[in-house]
Short mmCIF file of C-alpha atoms and ligand atoms in Angstrom, two decimals:
data_model
loop_
_atom_site.label_atom_id
_atom_site.label_comp_id
_atom_site.label_asym_id
_atom_site.label_seq_id
_atom_site.Cartn_x
_atom_site.Cartn_y
_atom_site.Cartn_z
CA MET A 1 -142.65 -47.15 112.07
CA THR A 2 -145.12 -46.10 114.81
CA SER A 3 -144.80 -48.06 118.06
CA ASN A 4 -147.71 -49.83 119.75
CA GLN A 5 -147.32 -47.47 122.70
CA ALA A 6 -147.42 -44.34 120.53
CA LEU A 7 -150.51 -45.67 118.71
CA PHE A 8 -152.15 -46.55 122.02
CA GLU A 9 -151.55 -43.03 123.38
CA ARG A 10 -152.92 -41.50 120.19
CA ALA A 11 -155.91 -43.87 120.21
CA GLN A 12 -156.78 -42.99 123.81
CA ARG A 13 -157.17 -39.37 122.84
CA VAL A 14 -160.03 -40.11 120.47
CA ILE A 15 -161.45 -43.54 121.43
CA PRO A 16 -162.47 -44.40 125.01
CA GLY A 17 -159.71 -46.60 126.45
CA GLY A 18 -158.11 -46.52 122.99
CA VAL A 19 -160.19 -49.48 121.85
CA ASN A 20 -163.52 -50.27 120.26
CA SER A 21 -164.13 -53.26 122.49
CA PRO A 22 -162.95 -53.31 126.12
CA VAL A 23 -161.16 -56.67 126.22
CA ARG A 24 -158.69 -55.42 123.56
CA ALA A 25 -157.27 -52.84 125.99
CA PHE A 26 -155.23 -55.46 127.91
CA ARG A 27 -156.55 -54.00 131.19
CA ALA A 28 -157.04 -57.47 132.66
CA VAL A 29 -153.45 -58.51 131.95
CA GLY A 30 -151.74 -55.10 131.96
CA GLY A 31 -149.28 -53.80 129.38
CA THR A 32 -149.71 -52.20 125.96
CA PRO A 33 -152.13 -53.63 123.43
CA ARG A 34 -150.60 -54.67 120.13
CA PHE A 35 -151.92 -52.66 117.19
CA ILE A 36 -152.25 -55.20 114.41
CA ALA A 37 -151.09 -54.10 110.97
CA ARG A 38 -151.85 -57.27 109.02
CA ALA A 39 -152.53 -60.99 109.32
CA GLN A 40 -152.00 -64.05 107.13
CA GLY A 41 -152.78 -67.69 107.87
CA PRO A 42 -152.20 -68.30 111.61
CA TYR A 43 -150.07 -65.17 112.03
CA MET A 44 -150.57 -61.51 112.88
CA TRP A 45 -147.98 -58.73 112.66
CA ASP A 46 -148.20 -55.67 114.89
CA ALA A 47 -147.32 -52.05 114.09
CA GLU A 48 -143.70 -52.71 115.10
CA GLY A 49 -143.40 -55.65 112.71
CA SER A 50 -143.45 -58.30 115.44
CA ARG A 51 -145.07 -61.56 114.37
CA TYR A 52 -147.45 -63.56 116.59
CA ILE A 53 -149.01 -66.99 116.30
CA ASP A 54 -152.65 -65.96 116.66
CA TYR A 55 -154.86 -67.97 119.07
CA ILE A 56 -157.63 -65.38 119.18
CA GLY A 57 -158.68 -65.46 115.53
CA SER A 58 -160.78 -62.32 116.05
CA TRP A 59 -162.40 -64.10 119.08
CA GLY A 60 -163.55 -67.03 116.95
CA PRO A 61 -164.45 -66.00 113.36
CA MET A 62 -161.12 -66.76 111.69
CA ILE A 63 -161.49 -70.56 111.77
CA LEU A 64 -159.71 -70.87 108.39
CA GLY A 65 -156.91 -68.52 109.44
CA HIS A 66 -156.43 -65.07 107.96
CA GLY A 67 -156.69 -64.39 104.23
CA HIS A 68 -157.90 -67.77 102.98
CA PRO A 69 -157.64 -67.43 99.15
CA ALA A 70 -161.14 -68.76 98.38
CA VAL A 71 -162.73 -66.46 100.97
CA LEU A 72 -160.70 -63.47 99.83
CA GLU A 73 -161.73 -64.08 96.22
CA ALA A 74 -165.42 -64.39 97.18
CA VAL A 75 -165.31 -61.12 99.14
CA GLN A 76 -163.47 -59.24 96.38
CA LYS A 77 -165.97 -60.46 93.78
CA ALA A 78 -169.00 -59.60 95.94
CA ALA A 79 -167.62 -56.12 96.66
CA LEU A 80 -167.37 -55.42 92.92
CA ASP A 81 -171.09 -56.22 92.59
CA GLY A 82 -172.01 -53.75 95.35
CA PHE A 83 -171.54 -53.26 99.10
CA SER A 84 -175.11 -52.98 100.32
CA PHE A 85 -178.56 -52.63 98.78
CA GLY A 86 -181.11 -52.65 101.61
CA ALA A 87 -182.99 -55.15 99.50
CA PRO A 88 -183.09 -58.97 99.48
CA THR A 89 -180.36 -60.88 97.65
CA GLU A 90 -180.01 -64.52 96.57
CA ARG A 91 -176.86 -64.92 98.65
CA GLU A 92 -178.77 -64.30 101.92
CA VAL A 93 -181.09 -67.14 100.94
CA GLU A 94 -178.08 -69.35 100.14
CA LEU A 95 -176.49 -68.60 103.51
CA ALA A 96 -179.76 -69.21 105.38
CA GLU A 97 -180.17 -72.53 103.53
CA GLU A 98 -176.57 -73.51 104.37
CA ILE A 99 -176.96 -72.72 108.09
CA ILE A 100 -180.24 -74.66 108.27
CA ARG A 101 -178.68 -77.57 106.38
CA HIS A 102 -176.09 -78.02 109.14
CA VAL A 103 -178.36 -77.32 112.14
CA PRO A 104 -181.37 -79.66 112.09
CA SER A 105 -183.04 -77.92 115.05
CA ILE A 106 -183.80 -74.82 112.99
CA GLU A 107 -186.21 -74.29 110.10
CA GLN A 108 -185.70 -70.54 109.57
CA VAL A 109 -183.03 -67.94 110.37
CA ARG A 110 -182.91 -64.17 110.50
CA LEU A 111 -179.50 -62.67 109.64
CA VAL A 112 -178.21 -59.69 111.64
CA SER A 113 -174.86 -57.89 112.09
CA SER A 114 -173.60 -58.91 115.52
CA GLY A 115 -173.98 -61.59 118.17
CA THR A 116 -175.42 -58.98 120.52
CA GLU A 117 -178.16 -58.19 118.02
CA ALA A 118 -178.86 -61.89 117.49
CA GLY A 119 -179.05 -62.65 121.23
CA MET A 120 -181.18 -59.59 121.97
CA SER A 121 -183.59 -60.48 119.14
CA ALA A 122 -183.79 -64.12 120.25
CA ILE A 123 -184.86 -62.98 123.73
CA ARG A 124 -187.48 -60.62 122.30
CA LEU A 125 -188.79 -63.40 120.06
CA ALA A 126 -188.97 -65.82 123.00
CA ARG A 127 -190.88 -63.27 125.06
CA GLY A 128 -193.21 -62.46 122.15
CA ALA A 129 -193.83 -66.10 121.31
CA THR A 130 -194.59 -67.12 124.92
CA GLY A 131 -196.22 -63.89 126.12
CA ARG A 132 -193.98 -64.13 129.19
CA SER A 133 -191.38 -61.70 130.56
CA LYS A 134 -188.90 -63.65 132.68
CA ILE A 135 -185.61 -64.87 131.26
CA VAL A 136 -183.03 -67.09 132.92
CA LYS A 137 -179.31 -66.73 132.27
CA PHE A 138 -176.26 -68.04 134.08
CA GLU A 139 -173.53 -66.20 135.90
CA GLY A 140 -170.38 -66.13 133.79
CA CYS A 141 -172.19 -66.43 130.48
CA TYR A 142 -171.99 -63.46 128.14
CA HIS A 143 -174.63 -63.04 125.45
CA GLY A 144 -173.63 -59.61 124.12
CA HIS A 145 -174.28 -56.22 125.64
CA ALA A 146 -178.08 -55.86 125.36
CA ASP A 147 -179.32 -54.27 128.60
CA ALA A 148 -181.51 -57.14 129.78
CA LEU A 149 -178.64 -59.60 129.37
CA LEU A 150 -175.81 -57.52 130.81
CA VAL A 151 -176.23 -58.89 134.30
CA LYS A 152 -173.29 -60.67 135.86
CA ALA A 153 -171.86 -61.06 132.36
CA GLY A 154 -168.80 -63.26 132.15
CA SER A 155 -166.85 -61.49 129.40
CA GLY A 156 -165.33 -58.03 129.64
CA LEU A 157 -167.35 -57.14 132.73
CA ALA A 158 -166.09 -60.12 134.69
CA THR A 159 -162.60 -59.11 133.71
CA PHE A 160 -163.24 -55.69 135.26
CA GLY A 161 -164.82 -57.34 138.28
CA PHE A 162 -168.10 -55.42 137.91
CA PRO A 163 -170.72 -58.16 137.77
CA THR A 164 -173.40 -55.81 136.42
CA SER A 165 -173.04 -52.81 134.02
CA ALA A 166 -173.65 -49.18 135.02
CA GLY A 167 -176.34 -47.50 132.95
CA VAL A 168 -178.72 -50.45 133.10
CA PRO A 169 -181.76 -49.30 135.12
CA PRO A 170 -182.95 -51.89 137.68
CA GLU A 171 -186.37 -52.11 136.05
CA VAL A 172 -184.76 -53.30 132.82
CA VAL A 173 -183.22 -56.34 134.51
CA GLN A 174 -186.02 -57.08 136.96
CA HIS A 175 -187.15 -59.97 134.76
CA THR A 176 -183.65 -61.41 134.30
CA LEU A 177 -182.93 -64.26 136.68
CA VAL A 178 -179.25 -65.15 137.05
CA LEU A 179 -178.45 -68.65 138.26
CA GLU A 180 -175.23 -70.53 138.87
CA TYR A 181 -173.95 -72.46 135.84
CA ASN A 182 -174.21 -76.25 136.27
CA ASN A 183 -176.38 -75.86 139.38
CA LEU A 184 -179.22 -78.38 139.12
CA GLU A 185 -180.91 -77.43 142.38
CA GLN A 186 -181.28 -73.80 141.33
CA ILE A 187 -182.81 -74.61 137.97
CA GLU A 188 -185.26 -77.05 139.62
CA GLU A 189 -186.15 -74.38 142.18
CA ILE A 190 -186.71 -71.57 139.68
CA PHE A 191 -189.05 -73.69 137.56
CA ALA A 192 -190.88 -75.02 140.61
CA THR A 193 -191.60 -71.49 141.81
CA GLN A 194 -191.76 -69.42 138.57
CA GLY A 195 -191.95 -71.92 135.71
CA GLY A 196 -195.16 -70.46 134.31
CA GLU A 197 -193.58 -66.99 134.00
CA ILE A 198 -190.35 -67.98 132.24
CA ALA A 199 -190.11 -67.07 128.54
CA CYS A 200 -186.71 -68.70 128.04
CA VAL A 201 -183.52 -70.05 129.50
CA MET A 202 -180.42 -68.82 127.66
CA ILE A 203 -177.07 -70.54 127.97
CA GLU A 204 -173.63 -70.75 126.42
CA PRO A 205 -173.41 -74.58 126.06
CA ILE A 206 -169.64 -74.38 126.37
CA ALA A 207 -169.01 -71.13 128.21
CA GLY A 208 -166.18 -69.46 126.32
CA ASN A 209 -166.77 -66.31 128.34
CA MET A 210 -165.59 -68.13 131.41
CA ASN A 211 -162.58 -69.30 129.38
CA PHE A 212 -163.82 -72.88 128.80
CA VAL A 213 -166.53 -74.36 131.04
CA ARG A 214 -168.79 -77.13 129.73
CA ALA A 215 -172.47 -77.32 130.69
CA GLN A 216 -172.77 -80.78 132.23
CA VAL A 217 -174.96 -83.23 130.32
CA PRO A 218 -177.49 -83.83 133.14
CA PHE A 219 -177.78 -80.05 133.54
CA VAL A 220 -178.54 -79.46 129.85
CA LYS A 221 -180.91 -82.44 129.77
CA ARG A 222 -182.83 -81.18 132.81
CA ILE A 223 -183.16 -77.62 131.47
CA ALA A 224 -184.57 -79.02 128.21
CA GLU A 225 -187.08 -81.16 130.16
CA LEU A 226 -188.16 -78.28 132.43
CA CYS A 227 -188.54 -75.88 129.49
CA GLN A 228 -190.67 -78.45 127.68
CA GLN A 229 -192.76 -79.10 130.80
CA HIS A 230 -193.40 -75.41 131.57
CA GLY A 231 -193.73 -74.03 128.04
CA ALA A 232 -190.47 -72.04 128.20
CA LEU A 233 -188.00 -71.90 125.31
CA PHE A 234 -184.41 -73.17 125.54
CA VAL A 235 -182.04 -70.72 123.83
CA PHE A 236 -178.56 -72.01 122.89
CA ASP A 237 -176.16 -69.10 122.47
CA GLU A 238 -173.80 -70.61 119.88
CA VAL A 239 -172.22 -67.33 118.81
CA MET A 240 -168.87 -68.74 119.90
CA THR A 241 -169.47 -72.52 119.66
CA GLY A 242 -171.53 -72.55 116.45
CA PHE A 243 -169.52 -73.99 113.53
CA ARG A 244 -166.48 -73.70 115.84
CA VAL A 245 -166.68 -76.80 118.06
CA ALA A 246 -168.41 -78.89 115.36
CA LEU A 247 -170.13 -78.32 112.03
CA GLY A 248 -173.48 -78.66 113.81
CA GLY A 249 -172.29 -76.55 116.76
CA ALA A 250 -172.35 -77.54 120.44
CA GLN A 251 -175.95 -78.71 120.05
CA SER A 252 -174.72 -81.52 117.80
CA VAL A 253 -172.26 -82.56 120.54
CA TYR A 254 -175.07 -82.64 123.14
CA ALA A 255 -177.47 -84.39 120.74
CA ARG A 256 -175.01 -87.29 120.64
CA LEU A 257 -175.07 -87.44 124.46
CA ILE A 258 -178.79 -86.71 125.03
CA PRO A 259 -181.04 -88.67 122.65
CA GLY A 260 -183.46 -86.36 120.87
CA PHE A 261 -181.94 -83.18 122.32
CA ALA A 262 -182.46 -79.91 120.44
CA PRO A 263 -182.65 -76.30 121.67
CA ASP A 264 -185.73 -74.26 120.72
CA ILE A 265 -183.83 -71.18 119.52
CA SER A 266 -180.17 -71.00 118.43
CA VAL A 267 -178.00 -67.91 118.19
CA PHE A 268 -174.98 -67.77 115.86
CA GLY A 269 -172.23 -65.29 114.98
CA LYS A 270 -168.46 -65.13 114.47
CA VAL A 271 -167.64 -68.12 112.18
CA ILE A 272 -170.79 -67.69 110.04
CA GLY A 273 -169.49 -64.26 109.03
CA GLY A 274 -165.93 -65.43 108.48
CA GLY A 275 -164.61 -62.20 110.02
CA MET A 276 -167.21 -59.86 108.53
CA PRO A 277 -170.11 -58.41 110.59
CA LEU A 278 -172.73 -61.16 110.40
CA ALA A 279 -174.74 -63.13 112.96
CA ALA A 280 -178.08 -64.96 113.04
CA PHE A 281 -180.78 -66.48 115.17
CA GLY A 282 -182.79 -69.52 114.12
CA THR A 283 -185.74 -71.54 115.31
CA SER A 284 -188.86 -73.37 114.12
CA ARG A 285 -191.10 -71.88 111.43
CA LYS A 286 -193.88 -71.83 114.04
CA ILE A 287 -191.94 -69.57 116.42
CA MET A 288 -190.63 -67.40 113.55
CA GLN A 289 -194.27 -66.64 112.63
CA HIS A 290 -194.18 -64.17 115.51
CA LEU A 291 -191.36 -62.12 113.91
CA ALA A 292 -191.86 -59.03 111.75
CA PRO A 293 -192.97 -58.72 109.02
CA LEU A 294 -195.10 -61.84 109.72
CA GLY A 295 -195.94 -61.16 113.34
CA PRO A 296 -195.84 -58.52 116.10
CA VAL A 297 -192.25 -59.05 117.36
CA TYR A 298 -190.28 -56.25 115.73
CA GLN A 299 -186.68 -56.70 114.59
CA ALA A 300 -184.75 -54.96 111.78
CA GLY A 301 -181.30 -53.90 110.52
CA THR A 302 -179.87 -51.70 107.76
CA LEU A 303 -176.96 -54.02 107.04
CA SER A 304 -178.65 -57.29 108.00
CA GLY A 305 -177.61 -60.00 105.50
CA ASN A 306 -175.05 -57.64 103.95
CA PRO A 307 -174.03 -58.91 100.47
CA VAL A 308 -170.27 -58.76 101.14
CA ALA A 309 -170.58 -60.32 104.60
CA THR A 310 -172.78 -63.14 103.30
CA ALA A 311 -170.19 -63.86 100.59
CA CYS A 312 -167.50 -64.10 103.29
CA GLY A 313 -169.69 -66.34 105.45
CA LEU A 314 -170.73 -68.62 102.62
CA ALA A 315 -167.16 -69.06 101.38
CA THR A 316 -166.09 -69.88 104.94
CA LEU A 317 -168.88 -72.43 105.45
CA LYS A 318 -168.00 -74.03 102.11
CA GLN A 319 -164.46 -74.70 103.34
CA ILE A 320 -165.33 -75.89 106.85
CA SER A 321 -168.00 -78.32 105.62
CA GLN A 322 -165.37 -80.29 103.70
CA PRO A 323 -165.11 -83.89 104.99
CA GLY A 324 -162.58 -84.31 107.82
CA PHE A 325 -162.25 -80.58 108.57
CA TYR A 326 -163.32 -80.80 112.23
CA GLU A 327 -161.52 -84.07 112.88
CA ALA A 328 -158.25 -82.46 111.83
CA LEU A 329 -158.95 -79.18 113.64
CA GLY A 330 -160.03 -80.97 116.82
CA ALA A 331 -156.94 -83.17 116.88
CA LYS A 332 -154.65 -80.16 116.37
CA THR A 333 -156.36 -78.20 119.15
CA GLN A 334 -156.18 -81.17 121.48
CA SER A 335 -152.46 -81.55 120.79
CA LEU A 336 -151.97 -77.91 121.76
CA VAL A 337 -153.75 -78.36 125.10
CA GLU A 338 -151.84 -81.59 125.79
CA GLY A 339 -148.57 -79.81 125.01
CA LEU A 340 -149.39 -76.92 127.35
CA SER A 341 -150.41 -79.36 130.09
CA ALA A 342 -147.14 -81.28 129.69
CA ALA A 343 -145.17 -78.03 129.87
CA ALA A 344 -146.96 -77.07 133.10
CA LYS A 345 -146.43 -80.54 134.58
CA ALA A 346 -142.72 -80.42 133.79
CA ALA A 347 -142.51 -77.10 135.66
CA GLY A 348 -144.67 -78.32 138.55
CA VAL A 349 -147.32 -75.67 137.86
CA PRO A 350 -151.00 -76.56 138.56
CA PHE A 351 -152.72 -76.38 135.17
CA VAL A 352 -155.75 -77.88 133.47
CA GLY A 353 -157.07 -77.47 129.93
CA ASP A 354 -159.89 -78.65 127.71
CA SER A 355 -160.93 -78.32 124.09
CA GLU A 356 -163.73 -79.11 121.66
CA GLY A 357 -163.19 -78.76 117.92
CA GLY A 358 -161.23 -75.57 117.31
CA MET A 359 -161.94 -73.99 120.71
CA PHE A 360 -159.81 -74.45 123.83
CA GLY A 361 -159.30 -73.09 127.31
CA PHE A 362 -157.00 -73.51 130.28
CA PHE A 363 -156.76 -72.56 133.94
CA PHE A 364 -153.93 -72.39 136.44
CA THR A 365 -155.62 -74.74 138.86
CA ALA A 366 -155.90 -78.50 139.35
CA GLU A 367 -159.51 -79.24 138.37
CA LEU A 368 -161.61 -77.91 135.47
CA PRO A 369 -163.91 -75.23 136.95
CA GLN A 370 -167.66 -75.91 136.72
CA ASN A 371 -168.93 -72.39 137.36
CA TYR A 372 -168.10 -68.71 137.52
CA GLY A 373 -167.18 -68.64 141.23
CA VAL A 374 -164.53 -71.32 140.73
CA VAL A 375 -163.20 -69.61 137.61
CA MET A 376 -162.88 -66.40 139.63
CA ALA A 377 -160.78 -68.22 142.20
CA THR A 378 -158.17 -69.54 139.75
CA ASP A 379 -154.66 -68.10 139.76
CA LYS A 380 -154.88 -64.76 137.95
CA GLU A 381 -151.28 -63.74 138.70
CA ARG A 382 -149.90 -66.86 137.04
CA PHE A 383 -152.28 -66.43 134.09
CA ASN A 384 -151.15 -62.85 133.51
CA ARG A 385 -147.46 -63.75 133.81
CA PHE A 386 -148.00 -66.64 131.39
CA PHE A 387 -149.87 -64.40 128.95
CA HIS A 388 -147.04 -61.86 128.82
CA GLY A 389 -144.31 -64.46 128.71
CA MET A 390 -145.97 -66.05 125.69
CA LEU A 391 -146.65 -62.68 124.04
CA ASP A 392 -142.96 -61.79 124.41
CA ARG A 393 -142.19 -65.07 122.61
CA GLY A 394 -144.53 -64.32 119.71
CA VAL A 395 -147.61 -66.23 120.88
CA TYR A 396 -150.82 -64.20 121.12
CA LEU A 397 -153.25 -65.76 123.62
CA ALA A 398 -156.48 -64.19 124.89
CA PRO A 399 -155.57 -61.16 127.08
CA ALA A 400 -158.00 -62.13 129.82
CA LEU A 401 -158.42 -65.09 132.16
CA TYR A 402 -162.09 -65.31 131.18
CA GLU A 403 -161.66 -65.78 127.45
CA ALA A 404 -161.35 -68.91 125.35
CA GLY A 405 -158.69 -69.59 122.72
CA PHE A 406 -159.08 -70.64 119.10
CA VAL A 407 -157.03 -72.72 116.67
CA SER A 408 -157.50 -72.36 112.91
CA ALA A 409 -157.06 -74.70 109.98
CA ALA A 410 -154.02 -72.60 109.06
CA HIS A 411 -152.07 -73.45 112.25
CA THR A 412 -149.45 -76.08 111.39
CA ALA A 413 -147.93 -78.76 113.61
CA ASP A 414 -144.80 -76.58 113.67
CA ASP A 415 -146.83 -73.64 115.01
CA ILE A 416 -148.22 -75.87 117.76
CA ALA A 417 -144.74 -77.19 118.54
CA ALA A 418 -143.32 -73.65 118.67
CA THR A 419 -146.14 -72.63 121.02
CA VAL A 420 -145.50 -75.57 123.34
CA ALA A 421 -141.75 -74.87 123.30
CA ALA A 422 -142.43 -71.25 124.32
CA ALA A 423 -144.78 -72.51 127.06
CA ARG A 424 -142.07 -74.82 128.44
CA ASP A 425 -139.85 -71.79 128.77
CA VAL A 426 -142.45 -69.54 130.37
CA MET A 427 -143.91 -72.11 132.75
CA LYS A 428 -140.48 -72.46 134.40
CA SER A 429 -140.51 -68.76 135.23
CA LEU A 430 -143.97 -68.68 136.82
CA PRO A 431 -144.28 -67.97 140.56
CA GLY A 432 -144.42 -71.17 142.56
CA ALA A 433 -143.00 -73.17 139.66
P1 KE4 B 501 -170.85 -59.63 119.40
O1 KE4 B 501 -171.93 -58.62 119.63
O2 KE4 B 501 -169.53 -59.27 120.09
O3 KE4 B 501 -170.67 -60.01 117.92
O4 KE4 B 501 -171.31 -61.04 120.07
C1 KE4 B 501 -171.67 -61.04 121.43
C2 KE4 B 501 -171.52 -62.44 121.98
C3 KE4 B 501 -172.66 -63.20 122.18
N1 KE4 B 501 -172.58 -64.46 122.67
C4 KE4 B 501 -171.37 -65.02 122.95
C5 KE4 B 501 -171.34 -66.43 123.47
C6 KE4 B 501 -170.18 -64.29 122.75
O5 KE4 B 501 -168.98 -64.87 123.04
C7 KE4 B 501 -170.24 -62.97 122.25
C8 KE4 B 501 -169.00 -62.13 122.04
N2 KE4 B 501 -167.78 -62.72 122.47
C9 KE4 B 501 -166.72 -61.79 122.86
C10 KE4 B 501 -165.53 -62.63 123.35
N3 KE4 B 501 -165.75 -63.11 124.66
C11 KE4 B 501 -166.32 -60.89 121.74
C12 KE4 B 501 -165.05 -60.12 121.98
C13 KE4 B 501 -165.31 -58.72 122.41
O6 KE4 B 501 -166.27 -58.48 123.18
O7 KE4 B 501 -164.52 -57.87 121.99
#
């Protein structure tokens, strides 16, 4: 049996950092990444045969848990009919119809292969549809690694402490304005001075790339009003929150709090692919008229709407749209956060957590952070010690302070109880406990 360490050394000889996505390298928390051999339900087993209760779920997609029988069967059947054709298929239409059915703010979607592609294309569409160049994003939000958006990103880059990426020429980001999340004055100011030049404002409605920070209702409401007033488009990046926090995504949560609220463009990924490479962006038919082959905004992809990936996504959506799915998932996730909070309280460790649907986050601090600066100031040492203590006890949390956690339908009450029991143990050993 090859050890994780041996695999990591071998991987580093042929793959930069030994990983195909930086956060997997454990550089934020230290130690050796676990090379996963297989997964089933809420569990993953590493190359050494150690079992973990999985709270990453592939960073969101695995909302049903690993290896759901109906999804597995759909993927196996689709694969037998062919992997990829580079031609339209009925299943892409079915998946588009299903996404639109659950998200009333969109009339049409374009399927792509990653959240980065979806976010990048949404920006290009917003710029093409408005004829404007400026885009507004918020510090701490991560929308994939497209050049124009990789400015003060909140995911892997924040973990490495480099707020902007090397290799992005200044002229590429000259039109990208980065504001503070939840800062009303700044958004008022930017529209007052540059409103007529702004193509779109892009936001993670619940920022899972700052662990778990909610956009405040007045903030979201005001952005929507200002966009409307100045002819800019409001882009909701729901790659993480879409079909994860609710069947209608975070926008359905805000629509309950802000009468008539709807973003102009929505970006999806993760859950809609069920673990296979699939993402999407959606908007009104009117705005989509600008997109190739109808209009001048170019966008394309060899594997876009891939027949096996759409089968995986459709089978996943079929399961999660069953009545009561999100009520049960939300209650389970909430019980996890409450259990972790109780464990911290018993150990006298400052801790705060939050959750929505199957997504959760926590910080070693007293109050829920409202922006990137506050997140940066939370106790990293305690987080890292907690992460490793839990990993040693068979609980796999996100290996970075800036990442959210995910519960699946496959996690049982016993799994939650075992996690909380491990946390009680680890919290006692934290510095300052
Ligand atoms: P992908 O290109 O990784 O499919 O999606 C980019 C993306 C876009 N928007 C949001 C809100 C996202 O969270 C992501 C990707 N999320 C990270 C986790 N923070 C994926 C994990 C990773 O980078 O390895």
